[in-house]
CSV table of C-alpha atoms in Angstrom, one decimal:
chain,number,residue,atom,x,y,z
A,15,MET,CA,0.0,0.0,0.0
A,16,LEU,CA,2.8,2.4,0.9
A,17,TYR,CA,4.5,1.8,-2.4
A,18,ILE,CA,1.3,2.6,-4.3
A,19,ILE,CA,0.9,5.8,-2.3
A,20,TYR,CA,4.5,6.9,-3.2
A,21,ARG,CA,3.8,6.1,-6.9
A,22,ILE,CA,0.6,8.1,-6.9
A,23,GLY,CA,2.5,10.9,-5.1
A,24,GLN,CA,5.2,10.8,-7.7
A,25,PHE,CA,2.6,11.0,-10.5
A,26,LEU,CA,0.9,14.1,-8.9
A,27,ALA,CA,4.2,15.8,-8.0
A,28,THR,CA,5.6,15.4,-11.6
A,29,THR,CA,2.3,16.3,-13.3
A,30,LEU,CA,1.1,19.3,-11.3
A,31,PRO,CA,2.9,22.7,-11.2
A,32,VAL,CA,5.5,22.7,-8.5
A,33,LYS,CA,3.9,25.7,-6.6
A,34,PHE,CA,0.5,23.9,-6.5
A,35,SER,CA,2.2,20.7,-5.4
A,36,PHE,CA,3.8,22.6,-2.5
A,37,TRP,CA,0.4,24.1,-1.6
A,38,PHE,CA,-1.4,20.8,-1.8
A,39,ALA,CA,1.3,18.9,0.2
A,40,SER,CA,1.2,21.6,2.9
A,41,ARG,CA,-2.6,21.2,3.3
A,42,VAL,CA,-2.1,17.5,3.7
A,43,ALA,CA,0.5,18.2,6.3
A,44,ASP,CA,-1.9,20.5,8.1
A,45,LEU,CA,-4.5,17.8,8.2
A,46,HIS,CA,-2.0,15.3,9.6
A,47,PHE,CA,-0.8,17.8,12.2
A,48,LEU,CA,-4.4,18.3,13.4
A,49,HIS,CA,-5.4,14.7,13.5
A,50,SER,CA,-2.2,13.0,14.7
A,51,ARG,CA,-1.9,13.9,18.3
A,52,LYS,CA,1.1,11.6,18.8
A,53,ASP,CA,3.2,13.3,16.0
A,54,ARG,CA,2.1,16.8,17.1
A,55,ARG,CA,3.0,16.2,20.7
A,56,LEU,CA,6.4,14.7,19.8
A,57,VAL,CA,7.4,17.6,17.5
A,58,MET,CA,6.1,20.3,20.0
A,59,ASN,CA,8.0,18.7,22.9
A,60,ASN,CA,11.2,18.8,20.9
A,61,LEU,CA,10.7,22.4,19.9
A,62,LYS,CA,10.0,23.5,23.5
A,63,ASN,CA,13.7,22.8,24.2
A,64,ILE,CA,14.6,25.5,21.7
A,65,LEU,CA,11.7,28.0,21.8
A,66,GLY,CA,10.7,27.9,25.4
A,67,ASP,CA,7.1,27.7,26.8
A,68,ASP,CA,5.4,30.0,24.4
A,69,LYS,CA,2.7,27.6,23.3
A,70,LYS,CA,1.5,29.6,20.3
A,71,LYS,CA,5.1,30.0,19.0
A,72,VAL,CA,5.8,26.3,19.5
A,73,TYR,CA,2.5,25.3,17.8
A,74,ARG,CA,3.2,27.4,14.7
A,75,ALA,CA,6.8,26.1,14.5
A,76,ALA,CA,5.7,22.5,14.8
A,77,ARG,CA,3.1,23.0,12.0
A,78,GLU,CA,5.8,24.5,9.8
A,79,VAL,CA,8.1,21.4,10.5
A,80,LEU,CA,5.4,19.2,9.0
A,81,ARG,CA,4.8,21.5,6.1
A,82,ASN,CA,8.5,21.6,5.3
A,83,PHE,CA,8.7,17.8,5.4
A,84,SER,CA,5.8,17.6,3.0
A,85,LYS,CA,7.7,19.9,0.6
A,86,TYR,CA,10.8,17.7,1.0
A,87,LEU,CA,8.7,14.8,-0.2
A,88,VAL,CA,7.4,16.7,-3.2
A,89,GLU,CA,10.9,17.6,-4.3
A,90,PHE,CA,12.2,14.0,-3.7
A,91,LEU,CA,9.4,12.7,-5.9
A,92,ARG,CA,10.2,15.3,-8.5
A,93,PHE,CA,13.9,14.4,-8.8
A,94,GLY,CA,13.5,13.6,-12.5
A,95,LYS,CA,12.4,17.2,-13.2
A,96,MET,CA,15.0,18.9,-11.1
A,97,GLY,CA,17.8,19.4,-13.7
A,98,ASP,CA,20.5,22.0,-14.4
A,99,ASN,CA,18.0,24.8,-15.1
A,100,TYR,CA,16.2,24.2,-11.9
A,101,ILE,CA,19.4,24.1,-9.9
A,102,GLU,CA,20.6,27.4,-11.5
A,103,LYS,CA,17.4,29.2,-10.6
A,104,ASN,CA,16.7,27.6,-7.2
A,105,VAL,CA,19.9,26.7,-5.5
A,106,LYS,CA,22.9,28.6,-4.1
A,107,ILE,CA,25.9,26.6,-3.1
A,108,GLU,CA,28.4,28.0,-0.5
A,109,GLY,CA,31.7,26.4,0.4
A,110,ALA,CA,32.1,23.8,-2.4
A,111,GLU,CA,35.8,24.6,-2.3
A,112,ASN,CA,36.0,23.3,1.3
A,113,LEU,CA,35.0,19.8,0.2
A,114,LYS,CA,37.2,19.8,-2.9
A,115,GLU,CA,40.2,20.9,-0.8
A,116,ALA,CA,39.4,18.1,1.8
A,117,LEU,CA,39.5,15.5,-1.0
A,118,LYS,CA,43.0,16.5,-2.0
A,119,GLN,CA,44.1,14.4,1.0
A,120,ASN,CA,43.0,11.3,-1.0
A,121,ARG,CA,41.3,9.8,2.1
A,122,GLY,CA,37.7,10.5,1.0
A,123,ALA,CA,35.5,12.4,3.3
A,124,ILE,CA,32.6,11.8,5.7
A,125,LEU,CA,29.8,14.3,5.1
A,126,PHE,CA,27.5,14.6,8.1
A,127,SER,CA,24.2,16.5,8.2
A,128,ALA,CA,20.8,16.5,9.9
A,129,HIS,CA,17.1,16.0,9.0
A,130,LEU,CA,17.0,19.7,8.0
A,131,GLY,CA,15.8,21.1,4.7
A,132,ASN,CA,15.9,18.6,1.8
A,133,TRP,CA,18.8,16.4,2.8
A,134,GLU,CA,18.3,14.1,-0.2
A,135,TRP,CA,18.6,17.0,-2.5
A,136,ALA,CA,21.8,18.0,-0.8
A,137,GLY,CA,23.3,14.7,-1.8
A,138,GLY,CA,22.2,15.1,-5.4
A,139,LEU,CA,23.7,18.6,-5.6
A,140,ILE,CA,27.1,17.3,-4.4
A,141,ALA,CA,27.0,14.6,-7.0
A,142,LYS,CA,26.3,17.4,-9.6
A,143,LEU,CA,29.6,18.9,-8.5
A,144,GLY,CA,31.3,15.8,-9.8
A,145,ILE,CA,32.0,14.4,-6.4
A,146,PRO,CA,31.2,10.7,-5.8
A,147,ILE,CA,28.7,10.4,-2.9
A,148,ASN,CA,27.2,7.4,-1.1
A,149,ALA,CA,24.4,8.0,1.4
A,150,ILE,CA,24.0,5.7,4.4
A,151,ALA,CA,20.3,5.4,4.7
A,152,TRP,CA,17.7,3.5,6.7
A,153,ALA,CA,16.3,0.7,4.6
A,154,HIS,CA,12.5,0.5,4.3
A,155,LYS,CA,10.9,-2.7,5.4
A,156,ASP,CA,8.9,-2.8,2.1
A,157,LYS,CA,11.4,-3.9,-0.5
A,158,ARG,CA,9.6,-2.0,-3.3
A,159,VAL,CA,9.6,1.2,-1.3
A,160,ASN,CA,13.2,0.8,-0.5
A,161,ALA,CA,14.1,0.1,-4.2
A,162,PHE,CA,12.1,3.2,-5.1
A,163,PHE,CA,14.2,5.4,-2.8
A,164,VAL,CA,17.4,3.8,-3.9
A,165,SER,CA,16.5,4.5,-7.6
A,166,GLN,CA,15.5,8.1,-6.9
A,167,ARG,CA,18.9,8.7,-5.3
A,168,ALA,CA,20.7,6.9,-8.1
A,169,SER,CA,18.9,9.1,-10.7
A,170,LYS,CA,20.9,12.0,-9.1
A,171,GLY,CA,24.2,10.2,-9.0
A,172,MET,CA,24.0,9.0,-5.4
A,173,GLY,CA,24.9,5.5,-4.2
A,174,SER,CA,23.0,4.0,-1.3
A,175,ILE,CA,24.4,2.1,1.7
A,176,PRO,CA,21.9,0.4,4.0
A,177,LEU,CA,22.1,1.6,7.6
A,178,GLY,CA,24.1,-1.0,9.6
A,179,GLY,CA,25.7,-2.2,6.4
A,180,SER,CA,29.3,-3.2,6.0
A,181,ILE,CA,31.8,-0.8,7.4
A,182,ARG,CA,34.3,-2.4,5.1
A,183,ARG,CA,32.4,-1.1,2.2
A,184,CYS,CA,32.5,2.4,3.6
A,185,ILE,CA,36.3,2.1,4.1
A,186,ARG,CA,36.7,0.8,0.5
A,187,LEU,CA,34.8,3.8,-0.9
A,188,LEU,CA,36.7,6.3,1.3
A,189,ALA,CA,40.0,4.7,0.1
A,190,LYS,CA,38.8,5.4,-3.5
A,191,ASN,CA,38.5,9.1,-2.4
A,192,GLU,CA,34.7,9.0,-2.5
A,193,THR,CA,32.4,10.5,0.1
A,194,ILE,CA,30.1,8.9,2.6
A,195,ALA,CA,27.1,10.9,3.7
A,196,ILE,CA,25.1,10.3,6.9
A,197,LEU,CA,22.5,12.1,9.0
A,198,THR,CA,23.7,12.2,12.5
A,199,ASP,CA,20.9,13.7,14.5
A,200,ARG,CA,18.9,10.5,15.1
A,201,ASP,CA,20.0,7.1,16.3
A,202,PHE,CA,18.5,4.3,14.3
A,203,SER,CA,21.0,1.6,15.4
A,204,ASN,CA,20.9,1.8,19.2
A,205,ASN,CA,24.6,2.5,19.1
A,206,SER,CA,24.8,6.0,20.7
A,207,ILE,CA,26.3,8.2,23.4
A,208,LYS,CA,24.6,10.6,25.7
A,209,VAL,CA,25.5,14.3,25.2
A,210,ASN,CA,24.3,17.6,26.5
A,211,PHE,CA,22.0,19.1,23.8
A,212,PHE,CA,20.2,22.4,24.5
A,213,GLY,CA,20.8,21.8,28.2
A,214,LYS,CA,19.2,18.3,28.3
A,215,PRO,CA,20.6,14.8,27.7
A,216,ALA,CA,20.2,13.4,24.2
A,217,TYR,CA,21.5,10.4,22.4
A,218,PHE,CA,23.5,10.7,19.2
A,219,PRO,CA,24.8,7.9,17.0
A,220,VAL,CA,28.6,7.2,17.1
A,221,GLY,CA,28.9,5.7,13.6
A,222,ILE,CA,30.8,8.5,12.0
A,223,GLY,CA,33.1,8.7,15.0
A,224,ILE,CA,34.1,5.1,14.7
A,225,LEU,CA,34.5,5.4,10.9
A,226,ALA,CA,36.6,8.6,11.3
A,227,ILE,CA,38.9,6.9,13.9
A,228,ARG,CA,39.5,4.0,11.6
A,229,THR,CA,40.1,6.0,8.4
A,230,LYS,CA,41.4,9.4,9.7
A,231,CYS,CA,39.5,11.0,6.9
A,232,PRO,CA,38.1,14.5,6.9
A,233,LEU,CA,34.8,15.2,8.6
A,234,VAL,CA,32.8,17.8,6.7
A,235,PRO,CA,29.6,19.4,8.0
A,236,VAL,CA,27.0,19.9,5.2
A,237,PHE,CA,23.6,21.5,5.6
A,238,ILE,CA,20.9,22.6,3.2
A,239,LEU,CA,18.4,25.3,4.2
A,240,ARG,CA,15.1,26.0,2.6
A,241,GLU,CA,14.5,29.7,2.1
A,242,ARG,CA,11.1,31.4,2.4
A,243,ASP,CA,10.6,31.3,-1.3
A,244,ASN,CA,11.3,27.6,-1.5
A,245,THR,CA,14.8,28.1,-3.0
A,246,HIS,CA,17.7,26.4,-1.3
A,247,LYS,CA,21.1,27.2,0.2
A,248,LEU,CA,23.6,24.4,0.4
A,249,ILE,CA,26.3,25.2,2.9
A,250,ILE,CA,29.5,23.1,3.0
A,251,GLU,CA,31.6,23.9,6.0
A,252,ARG,CA,35.3,23.5,6.5
A,253,PRO,CA,36.3,20.0,7.8
A,254,ILE,CA,36.3,19.6,11.6
A,255,ASP,CA,39.9,19.5,13.0
A,256,TYR,CA,40.3,16.4,15.1
A,257,LYS,CA,43.1,14.1,16.3
A,258,VAL,CA,43.0,10.3,16.9
A,259,THR,CA,44.7,9.2,20.1
A,260,ASP,CA,45.1,5.8,21.8
A,261,ASN,CA,41.9,6.4,23.8
A,262,LYS,CA,39.1,5.2,21.5
A,263,GLU,CA,36.3,6.0,23.9
A,264,GLU,CA,37.5,9.5,24.5
A,265,ASP,CA,38.0,10.1,20.8
């Protein structure tokens, strides 16, 4: 059923004008926000850590989170129509030189980001720069849905590595001076450490830390931001300066 929904969504997203698709998807998100008490409460509780106890402000921000996610889905489903002309008009890239400079070490690079903006689109944009990129992604239980997501990424030049897949494969790709991309703001593998986040304890996955210790490759922060007019800004930061010691846990 989920696969059919994605296929119907792809047909609508690629047939309807993009502005109308965004509007329609936002209305669906509003309905979900109103009727799914569980999701609404979860998002609002997270946002309280940032925005404080202003209920109206938190409510509005939570609703926008779901709207932005619905727009992400529209764009992901429209990957086939987002070519060079679309990129030129709708995307600004900052810091591409940071990644190209990091790759001069010939160790590859780990690109880490968060569930912010359109993270799938960020990977496609990096591939457009001529930089090999492989995304570590959660595999959907429905094999058809998973194959659909993998093919959408592949259409933009991205490879896919299942979450929890072979670390040896990642090491081989880094040795070929390719990049590994991973979202590090949510732990899907139950392999995490507790850190202080906005004054409260939170669990973050340690996968990129383990991989970095083993390969000593550059760690590059990459974030994509959606602007108010639904254009995008891709920001590639300078690599994080780190040293590997004999104390693995501390590292």
